[in-house]
mmCIF file of C-alpha atoms in Angstrom:
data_model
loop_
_atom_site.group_PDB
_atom_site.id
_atom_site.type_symbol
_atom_site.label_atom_id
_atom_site.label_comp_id
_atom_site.label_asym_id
_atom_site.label_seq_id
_atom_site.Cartn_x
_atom_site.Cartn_y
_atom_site.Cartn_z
ATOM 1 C CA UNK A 27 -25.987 40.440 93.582
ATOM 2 C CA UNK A 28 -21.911 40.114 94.685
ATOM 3 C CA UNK A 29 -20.246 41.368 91.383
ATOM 4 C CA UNK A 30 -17.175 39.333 92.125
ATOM 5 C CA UNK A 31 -15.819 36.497 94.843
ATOM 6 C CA UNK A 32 -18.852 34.933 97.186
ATOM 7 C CA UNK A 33 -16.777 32.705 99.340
ATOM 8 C CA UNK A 34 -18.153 30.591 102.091
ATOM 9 C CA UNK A 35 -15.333 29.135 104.331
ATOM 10 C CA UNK A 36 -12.258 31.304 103.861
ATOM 11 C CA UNK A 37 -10.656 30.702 106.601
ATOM 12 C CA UNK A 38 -12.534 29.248 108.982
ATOM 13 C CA UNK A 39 -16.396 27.807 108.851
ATOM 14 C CA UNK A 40 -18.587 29.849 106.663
ATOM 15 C CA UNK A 41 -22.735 28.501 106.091
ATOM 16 C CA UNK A 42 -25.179 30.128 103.345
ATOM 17 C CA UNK A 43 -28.795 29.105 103.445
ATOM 18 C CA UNK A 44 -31.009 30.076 101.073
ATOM 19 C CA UNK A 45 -34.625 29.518 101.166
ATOM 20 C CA UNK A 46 -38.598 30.171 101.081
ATOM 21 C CA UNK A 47 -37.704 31.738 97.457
ATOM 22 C CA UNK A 48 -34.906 33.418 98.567
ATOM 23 C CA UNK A 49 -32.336 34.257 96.541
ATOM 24 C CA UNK A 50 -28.478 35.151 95.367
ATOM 25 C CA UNK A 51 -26.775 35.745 92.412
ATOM 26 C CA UNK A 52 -22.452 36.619 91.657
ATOM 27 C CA UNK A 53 -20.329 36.472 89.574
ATOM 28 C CA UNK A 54 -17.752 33.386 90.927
ATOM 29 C CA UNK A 55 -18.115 31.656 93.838
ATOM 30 C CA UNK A 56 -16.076 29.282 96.447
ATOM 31 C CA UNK A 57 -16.909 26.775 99.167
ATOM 32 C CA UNK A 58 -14.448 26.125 101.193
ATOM 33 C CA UNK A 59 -11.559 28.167 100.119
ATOM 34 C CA UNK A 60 -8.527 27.909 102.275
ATOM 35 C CA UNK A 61 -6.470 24.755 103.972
ATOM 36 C CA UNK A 62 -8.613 24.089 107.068
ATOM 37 C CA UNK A 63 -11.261 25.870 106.067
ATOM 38 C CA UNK A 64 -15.495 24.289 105.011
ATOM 39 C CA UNK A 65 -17.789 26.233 103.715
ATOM 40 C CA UNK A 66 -21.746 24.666 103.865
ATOM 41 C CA UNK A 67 -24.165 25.644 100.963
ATOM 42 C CA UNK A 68 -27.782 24.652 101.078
ATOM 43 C CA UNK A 69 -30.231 25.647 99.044
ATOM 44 C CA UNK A 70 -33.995 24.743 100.053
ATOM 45 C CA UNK A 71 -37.840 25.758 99.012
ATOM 46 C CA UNK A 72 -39.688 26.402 95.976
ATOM 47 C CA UNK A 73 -38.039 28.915 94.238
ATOM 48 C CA UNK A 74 -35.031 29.063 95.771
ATOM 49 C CA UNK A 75 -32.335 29.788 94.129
ATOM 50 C CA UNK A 76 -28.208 30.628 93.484
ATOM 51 C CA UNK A 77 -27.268 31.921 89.947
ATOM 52 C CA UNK A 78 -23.153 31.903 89.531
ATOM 53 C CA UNK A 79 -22.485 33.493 86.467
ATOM 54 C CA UNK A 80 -19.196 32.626 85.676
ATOM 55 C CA UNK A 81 -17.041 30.174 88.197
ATOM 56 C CA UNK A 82 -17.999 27.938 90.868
ATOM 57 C CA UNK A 83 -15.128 26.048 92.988
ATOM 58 C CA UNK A 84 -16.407 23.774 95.469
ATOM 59 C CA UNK A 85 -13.352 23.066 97.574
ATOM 60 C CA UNK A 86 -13.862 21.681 101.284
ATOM 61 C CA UNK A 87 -17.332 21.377 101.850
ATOM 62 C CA UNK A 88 -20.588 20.505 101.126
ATOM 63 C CA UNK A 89 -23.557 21.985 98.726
ATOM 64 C CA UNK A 90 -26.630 20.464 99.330
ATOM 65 C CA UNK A 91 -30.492 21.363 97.235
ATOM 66 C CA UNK A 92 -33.693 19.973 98.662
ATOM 67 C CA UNK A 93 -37.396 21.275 97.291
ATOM 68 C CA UNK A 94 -37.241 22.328 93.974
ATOM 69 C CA UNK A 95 -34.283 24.669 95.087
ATOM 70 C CA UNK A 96 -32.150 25.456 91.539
ATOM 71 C CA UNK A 97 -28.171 26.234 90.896
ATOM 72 C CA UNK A 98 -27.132 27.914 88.103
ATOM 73 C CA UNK A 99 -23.767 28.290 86.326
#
């Protein structure tokens, strides 16, 4: 578990994949976070999952779920 800022893309390219059950919990989150910067999010597979407890900003990117994958905020 991140207990505070999971960013993906902060300033450059950033990719999380989470699959086969895998999975990730924190407290905010951000795709994408600076000018010029993407951030990729894709969550795949049964069980799978990404639990964001209080924030989620989904600036320049993309967040894609496939399989029964879950997102929680």
């Amino acid at each position: 578990a991140v207990s505070g800022m999971l960013t993906v893309g902060l300033a450059g390219n950033g990719t999380l994949a989470v699959s086969e059950g895998g999975q990730v919990e924190s407290a905010n989150a951000r795709i994408g976070a600076a000018a010029g910067s993407s951030g990729t999010v894709t969550l795949s597979g049964l069980g799978s999952r990404w639990v964001v407890t209080d924030h989620l900003d989904l600036g320049s990117g993309a967040l894609s779920m496939t399989s029964s994958a879950t997102l929680s905020t």
